[in-house]
mmCIF file of C-alpha atoms in Angstrom:
data_model
loop_
_atom_site.group_PDB
_atom_site.id
_atom_site.type_symbol
_atom_site.label_atom_id
_atom_site.label_comp_id
_atom_site.label_asym_id
_atom_site.label_seq_id
_atom_site.Cartn_x
_atom_site.Cartn_y
_atom_site.Cartn_z
ATOM 1 C CA MET A 1 35.641 3.205 29.634
ATOM 2 C CA LEU A 2 32.422 5.243 29.708
ATOM 3 C CA ILE A 3 28.976 2.216 29.414
ATOM 4 C CA LYS A 4 25.844 3.426 27.317
ATOM 5 C CA LYS A 5 23.177 3.450 29.442
ATOM 6 C CA LYS A 6 19.776 1.674 27.902
ATOM 7 C CA GLU A 7 17.693 3.357 26.147
ATOM 8 C CA LYS A 8 13.943 3.026 28.278
ATOM 9 C CA TYR A 9 12.251 1.424 25.193
ATOM 10 C CA ILE A 10 14.405 -1.387 25.614
ATOM 11 C CA ILE A 11 14.611 -1.930 29.135
ATOM 12 C CA VAL A 12 10.387 -2.246 28.804
ATOM 13 C CA PHE A 13 11.026 -4.310 25.117
ATOM 14 C CA GLU A 14 13.161 -6.859 27.381
ATOM 15 C CA LYS A 15 10.446 -6.969 30.054
ATOM 16 C CA ILE A 16 7.586 -6.978 28.011
ATOM 17 C CA LEU A 17 10.278 -10.365 26.350
ATOM 18 C CA LYS A 18 10.184 -11.594 29.375
ATOM 19 C CA ASN A 19 7.985 -11.634 31.192
ATOM 20 C CA ILE A 20 6.529 -13.332 27.916
ATOM 21 C CA GLU A 21 8.550 -16.246 28.157
ATOM 22 C CA ASN A 22 7.912 -17.719 31.873
ATOM 23 C CA LYS A 23 4.423 -16.559 30.485
ATOM 24 C CA LYS A 24 3.033 -14.050 32.751
ATOM 25 C CA TYR A 25 0.987 -13.916 29.920
ATOM 26 C CA LEU A 26 -1.344 -16.215 28.415
ATOM 27 C CA THR A 27 -0.768 -17.608 24.339
ATOM 28 C CA ASN A 28 -2.567 -15.626 22.457
ATOM 29 C CA SER A 29 -3.374 -12.751 25.254
ATOM 30 C CA LYS A 30 -4.667 -10.146 25.234
ATOM 31 C CA LEU A 31 -1.552 -8.159 26.342
ATOM 32 C CA PRO A 32 -2.703 -5.117 28.887
ATOM 33 C CA SER A 33 -3.031 -1.686 27.120
ATOM 34 C CA GLU A 34 0.025 0.764 26.293
ATOM 35 C CA ASN A 35 -1.181 3.029 29.577
ATOM 36 C CA ASN A 36 -1.202 0.302 31.784
ATOM 37 C CA PHE A 37 2.847 -1.384 30.924
ATOM 38 C CA ALA A 38 4.055 2.827 30.947
ATOM 39 C CA LYS A 39 2.064 2.525 34.689
ATOM 40 C CA GLU A 40 3.921 -0.888 35.324
ATOM 41 C CA PHE A 41 7.363 0.274 34.043
ATOM 42 C CA ASN A 42 6.754 4.510 34.942
ATOM 43 C CA VAL A 43 7.493 5.667 31.773
ATOM 44 C CA ASN A 44 5.522 7.019 28.903
ATOM 45 C CA ARG A 45 2.737 5.934 26.444
ATOM 46 C CA HIS A 46 5.649 6.923 23.449
ATOM 47 C CA THR A 47 7.907 4.333 25.376
ATOM 48 C CA VAL A 48 6.000 1.786 26.022
ATOM 49 C CA ARG A 49 5.468 2.276 22.100
ATOM 50 C CA LYS A 50 8.937 2.572 21.019
ATOM 51 C CA ALA A 51 8.752 -1.272 22.503
ATOM 52 C CA LEU A 52 6.025 -2.900 21.753
ATOM 53 C CA GLU A 53 7.244 -1.960 17.892
ATOM 54 C CA VAL A 54 10.505 -3.938 18.750
ATOM 55 C CA LEU A 55 8.447 -6.829 19.943
ATOM 56 C CA LYS A 56 5.780 -6.785 16.399
ATOM 57 C CA ASP A 57 9.042 -5.983 14.356
ATOM 58 C CA LYS A 58 10.346 -9.746 16.107
ATOM 59 C CA GLY A 59 6.728 -11.788 15.063
ATOM 60 C CA LEU A 60 6.381 -11.913 18.993
ATOM 61 C CA ILE A 61 2.988 -9.748 18.584
ATOM 62 C CA PHE A 62 0.582 -8.396 16.592
ATOM 63 C CA SER A 63 -2.193 -5.467 16.781
ATOM 64 C CA GLN A 64 -6.055 -5.477 15.976
ATOM 65 C CA LYS A 65 -7.022 -2.301 15.223
ATOM 66 C CA GLY A 66 -9.666 -1.511 17.887
ATOM 67 C CA LYS A 67 -8.798 -4.039 19.495
ATOM 68 C CA GLY A 68 -4.522 -3.977 21.137
ATOM 69 C CA ASN A 69 -1.610 -5.989 21.075
ATOM 70 C CA PHE A 70 -1.513 -10.005 21.336
ATOM 71 C CA ILE A 71 1.028 -12.126 21.968
ATOM 72 C CA SER A 72 1.588 -14.801 18.312
ATOM 73 C CA ASN A 73 3.518 -17.510 19.926
ATOM 74 C CA ILE A 74 1.001 -20.074 17.789
ATOM 75 C CA LYS A 75 2.474 -23.338 17.274
ATOM 76 C CA VAL A 76 0.205 -25.218 14.435
ATOM 77 C CA PRO A 77 1.473 -28.640 13.388
ATOM 78 C CA TYR A 78 1.887 -29.056 9.596
ATOM 79 C CA SER A 79 1.134 -33.194 8.667
ATOM 80 C CA ILE A 80 2.132 -33.926 5.316
ATOM 81 C CA SER A 81 -0.209 -37.550 5.651
ATOM 82 C CA ASP A 82 -2.478 -35.876 7.736
ATOM 83 C CA LYS A 83 -6.412 -35.272 6.401
ATOM 84 C CA SER A 84 -8.088 -33.390 9.000
ATOM 85 C CA SER A 85 -9.975 -30.065 8.121
ATOM 86 C CA TYR A 86 -7.379 -27.020 9.140
ATOM 87 C CA THR A 87 -10.929 -26.400 11.070
ATOM 88 C CA SER A 88 -10.518 -29.847 13.197
ATOM 89 C CA LYS A 89 -6.596 -29.236 13.599
ATOM 90 C CA ILE A 90 -6.582 -25.854 14.838
ATOM 91 C CA LEU A 91 -9.852 -27.306 17.391
ATOM 92 C CA ASN A 92 -7.922 -30.191 18.856
ATOM 93 C CA LEU A 93 -4.975 -27.442 19.769
ATOM 94 C CA GLY A 94 -7.349 -24.892 21.971
ATOM 95 C CA TYR A 95 -7.720 -22.849 19.305
ATOM 96 C CA GLU A 96 -10.553 -20.618 17.167
ATOM 97 C CA PRO A 97 -10.016 -21.632 14.027
ATOM 98 C CA LYS A 98 -11.607 -19.396 11.305
ATOM 99 C CA THR A 99 -11.240 -19.182 8.055
ATOM 100 C CA LYS A 100 -11.836 -16.131 5.487
ATOM 101 C CA LEU A 101 -12.477 -16.284 1.375
ATOM 102 C CA LEU A 102 -10.507 -12.678 0.229
ATOM 103 C CA SER A 103 -11.678 -14.140 -3.346
ATOM 104 C CA ALA A 104 -13.367 -16.823 -5.155
ATOM 105 C CA ASP A 105 -11.606 -16.725 -9.911
ATOM 106 C CA ILE A 106 -12.415 -19.009 -12.424
ATOM 107 C CA ILE A 107 -8.517 -18.356 -14.389
ATOM 108 C CA GLU A 108 -6.704 -19.127 -16.991
ATOM 109 C CA PRO A 109 -3.637 -21.420 -14.610
ATOM 110 C CA ASN A 110 -0.305 -20.773 -15.651
ATOM 111 C CA ALA A 111 2.306 -23.094 -16.018
ATOM 112 C CA GLU A 112 2.907 -24.772 -12.781
ATOM 113 C CA VAL A 113 -0.744 -25.641 -11.927
ATOM 114 C CA SER A 114 -1.340 -26.887 -15.379
ATOM 115 C CA LYS A 115 1.169 -28.971 -15.105
ATOM 116 C CA ALA A 116 0.233 -29.820 -11.509
ATOM 117 C CA LEU A 117 -3.164 -31.019 -12.252
ATOM 118 C CA ASN A 118 -2.341 -32.331 -15.749
ATOM 119 C CA LEU A 119 -4.644 -30.126 -18.033
ATOM 120 C CA ASN A 120 -5.207 -29.523 -21.405
ATOM 121 C CA LYS A 121 -4.946 -26.565 -22.950
ATOM 122 C CA ASN A 122 -7.422 -24.082 -23.377
ATOM 123 C CA LEU A 123 -9.251 -25.400 -19.924
ATOM 124 C CA LYS A 124 -9.678 -23.397 -16.544
ATOM 125 C CA VAL A 125 -8.711 -23.351 -13.012
ATOM 126 C CA ILE A 126 -11.130 -22.371 -10.201
ATOM 127 C CA GLU A 127 -8.881 -20.340 -8.257
ATOM 128 C CA LEU A 128 -9.326 -19.990 -4.307
ATOM 129 C CA LYS A 129 -7.441 -17.203 -1.977
ATOM 130 C CA LEU A 130 -8.062 -18.136 1.777
ATOM 131 C CA LEU A 131 -6.675 -16.045 5.297
ATOM 132 C CA ARG A 132 -6.476 -19.036 8.150
ATOM 133 C CA PHE A 133 -6.802 -18.035 11.514
ATOM 134 C CA ALA A 134 -6.095 -19.510 15.142
ATOM 135 C CA ASN A 135 -6.690 -16.981 18.053
ATOM 136 C CA ASP A 136 -7.894 -14.552 15.341
ATOM 137 C CA LEU A 137 -4.169 -14.856 14.038
ATOM 138 C CA PRO A 138 -3.076 -14.991 10.990
ATOM 139 C CA ILE A 139 -1.182 -17.847 10.539
ATOM 140 C CA SER A 140 -1.039 -18.715 6.093
ATOM 141 C CA ILE A 141 -2.856 -17.452 2.953
ATOM 142 C CA SER A 142 -3.450 -20.223 0.855
ATOM 143 C CA TYR A 143 -4.206 -20.331 -3.283
ATOM 144 C CA SER A 144 -6.030 -23.463 -3.601
ATOM 145 C CA TYR A 145 -6.490 -25.419 -7.508
ATOM 146 C CA PHE A 146 -9.596 -27.017 -8.551
ATOM 147 C CA ASP A 147 -10.464 -28.160 -12.311
ATOM 148 C CA ALA A 148 -12.977 -25.835 -13.076
ATOM 149 C CA PHE A 149 -14.777 -27.337 -15.274
ATOM 150 C CA LEU A 150 -14.464 -31.257 -13.680
ATOM 151 C CA TYR A 151 -15.301 -28.646 -9.473
ATOM 152 C CA SER A 152 -17.493 -26.569 -10.996
ATOM 153 C CA GLU A 153 -19.894 -27.270 -8.216
ATOM 154 C CA ILE A 154 -17.052 -25.709 -5.219
ATOM 155 C CA ILE A 155 -19.265 -22.293 -6.677
ATOM 156 C CA ARG A 156 -21.929 -23.082 -5.643
ATOM 157 C CA ASN A 157 -21.522 -23.266 -3.027
ATOM 158 C CA LEU A 158 -18.994 -20.801 -1.870
ATOM 159 C CA ASN A 159 -21.516 -19.362 0.562
ATOM 160 C CA LEU A 160 -21.266 -21.766 3.219
ATOM 161 C CA GLU A 161 -21.272 -20.230 7.027
ATOM 162 C CA PRO A 162 -18.153 -21.314 8.465
ATOM 163 C CA PHE A 163 -16.458 -21.493 5.590
ATOM 164 C CA SER A 164 -14.341 -24.713 5.500
ATOM 165 C CA LEU A 165 -13.053 -25.641 1.848
ATOM 166 C CA TYR A 166 -13.200 -29.248 3.442
ATOM 167 C CA LYS A 167 -16.591 -28.862 4.438
ATOM 168 C CA ILE A 168 -17.760 -27.243 0.566
ATOM 169 C CA LEU A 169 -15.848 -30.880 -1.208
ATOM 170 C CA GLU A 170 -17.600 -32.690 0.687
ATOM 171 C CA LYS A 171 -20.873 -30.886 0.612
ATOM 172 C CA SER A 172 -20.012 -30.296 -3.265
ATOM 173 C CA TYR A 173 -18.763 -34.262 -3.687
ATOM 174 C CA PRO A 174 -20.176 -36.734 -1.290
ATOM 175 C CA PHE A 175 -18.045 -39.758 -2.723
ATOM 176 C CA LEU A 176 -15.710 -37.212 -2.819
ATOM 177 C CA GLU A 177 -11.257 -39.486 -0.652
ATOM 178 C CA VAL A 178 -8.953 -36.516 -1.609
ATOM 179 C CA THR A 179 -5.100 -37.533 -0.011
ATOM 180 C CA LYS A 180 -2.167 -35.747 -0.322
ATOM 181 C CA GLU A 181 0.315 -37.310 -3.017
ATOM 182 C CA SER A 182 3.071 -34.726 -1.734
ATOM 183 C CA THR A 183 4.604 -30.987 -0.483
ATOM 184 C CA VAL A 184 7.111 -29.840 -1.487
ATOM 185 C CA PHE A 185 8.402 -27.002 0.829
ATOM 186 C CA GLU A 186 10.591 -23.944 0.947
ATOM 187 C CA ALA A 187 11.443 -20.932 2.614
ATOM 188 C CA ILE A 188 11.061 -17.485 1.499
ATOM 189 C CA ASN A 189 10.913 -14.111 2.224
ATOM 190 C CA SER A 190 7.524 -12.413 2.882
ATOM 191 C CA THR A 191 6.367 -10.078 0.079
ATOM 192 C CA LYS A 192 4.573 -7.129 1.231
ATOM 193 C CA GLU A 193 1.337 -8.358 0.490
ATOM 194 C CA LEU A 194 1.901 -11.077 2.421
ATOM 195 C CA SER A 195 3.712 -9.148 5.066
ATOM 196 C CA GLU A 196 0.671 -6.750 5.673
ATOM 197 C CA LEU A 197 -1.354 -9.987 5.373
ATOM 198 C CA LEU A 198 0.159 -12.065 8.023
ATOM 199 C CA LEU A 199 0.823 -8.646 10.606
ATOM 200 C CA MET A 200 4.519 -9.357 9.498
ATOM 201 C CA PRO A 201 7.441 -7.013 8.810
ATOM 202 C CA ASN A 202 8.346 -6.539 4.859
ATOM 203 C CA ASN A 203 11.163 -9.792 4.113
ATOM 204 C CA THR A 204 11.154 -11.705 7.175
ATOM 205 C CA PRO A 205 11.332 -15.738 6.260
ATOM 206 C CA ILE A 206 8.363 -17.245 5.848
ATOM 207 C CA LEU A 207 7.756 -21.526 4.474
ATOM 208 C CA THR A 208 5.277 -22.312 1.384
ATOM 209 C CA ALA A 209 4.106 -25.925 1.488
ATOM 210 C CA SER A 210 3.347 -27.017 -2.121
ATOM 211 C CA THR A 211 0.431 -30.024 -2.073
ATOM 212 C CA LEU A 212 -0.684 -32.002 -4.808
ATOM 213 C CA SER A 213 -3.829 -33.819 -4.089
ATOM 214 C CA LYS A 214 -6.028 -36.906 -5.536
ATOM 215 C CA ASP A 215 -8.761 -38.749 -5.382
ATOM 216 C CA GLN A 216 -9.375 -42.053 -4.438
ATOM 217 C CA ASP A 217 -9.114 -43.143 -8.000
ATOM 218 C CA GLY A 218 -5.956 -41.533 -8.537
ATOM 219 C CA ASN A 219 -7.743 -38.906 -10.803
ATOM 220 C CA PHE A 220 -5.581 -35.131 -10.026
ATOM 221 C CA VAL A 221 -8.151 -33.252 -7.338
ATOM 222 C CA GLU A 222 -6.136 -30.083 -5.684
ATOM 223 C CA TYR A 223 -2.984 -28.860 -6.035
ATOM 224 C CA GLY A 224 -2.601 -24.907 -3.978
ATOM 225 C CA THR A 225 0.667 -23.439 -2.256
ATOM 226 C CA SER A 226 -0.199 -22.109 1.531
ATOM 227 C CA TYR A 227 2.250 -19.269 2.908
ATOM 228 C CA PHE A 228 2.951 -19.767 6.620
ATOM 229 C CA ARG A 229 4.124 -17.007 9.176
ATOM 230 C CA GLY A 230 7.216 -19.150 10.214
ATOM 231 C CA ASP A 231 6.888 -18.250 13.977
ATOM 232 C CA THR A 232 3.964 -20.189 13.978
ATOM 233 C CA CYS A 233 4.358 -23.607 11.684
ATOM 234 C CA LYS A 234 6.357 -26.065 13.079
ATOM 235 C CA ILE A 235 6.068 -29.624 10.099
ATOM 236 C CA LYS A 236 5.116 -32.783 11.152
ATOM 237 C CA VAL A 237 5.630 -35.956 9.294
ATOM 238 C CA ASP A 238 4.008 -39.325 10.115
ATOM 239 C CA LEU A 239 5.802 -42.633 9.629
ATOM 240 C CA ILE A 240 3.416 -45.280 9.743
#
């Protein structure tokens, strides 16, 4: 019986994977260049590139144009009851946070958003589309919706640097206290757009979290849905 010999790129993939599992490279650190890998494993760059593509397909690494390849095994806890900002959560984990505003529009809400915020007919909402990073790894895309009449001040403060929705709300409405009322989780397959923004293969499972928030008087403030890379998010539930 003939034993099929492993292709070279599979051998290289397995060696790099073993090094990642043995923590030879730091979490989210930059991997050696293709040339360095080629010298280390005594193969050509094409073989290395094929091995790296397998790692990307499995969501273990991600690429940044002009910068190289990075390990993507970051785990960010999504807390159901926590009031802290995204920035503070990421800083507490020892990562560098960043939020990029992809778009800000005033639109007519769909039925789901309208119902969640208990809006009357013909009322519009502010839609903010955000891409969030940890150490330059894109980990989630969020859509946040606010009553455009009640929260118009948000639009005037979108130029806040560095961008932080938490800080924008704090600046726009200093006496506003926002608390999560409910969160619904769902696992779905990513769309082409989500995959491209999150640097993931198409049809990769992702976690969605749809959250409704209220103010200190019980009034609806925000309804939003976040789409997380499945390999970067874990759910944290505070029972007390």
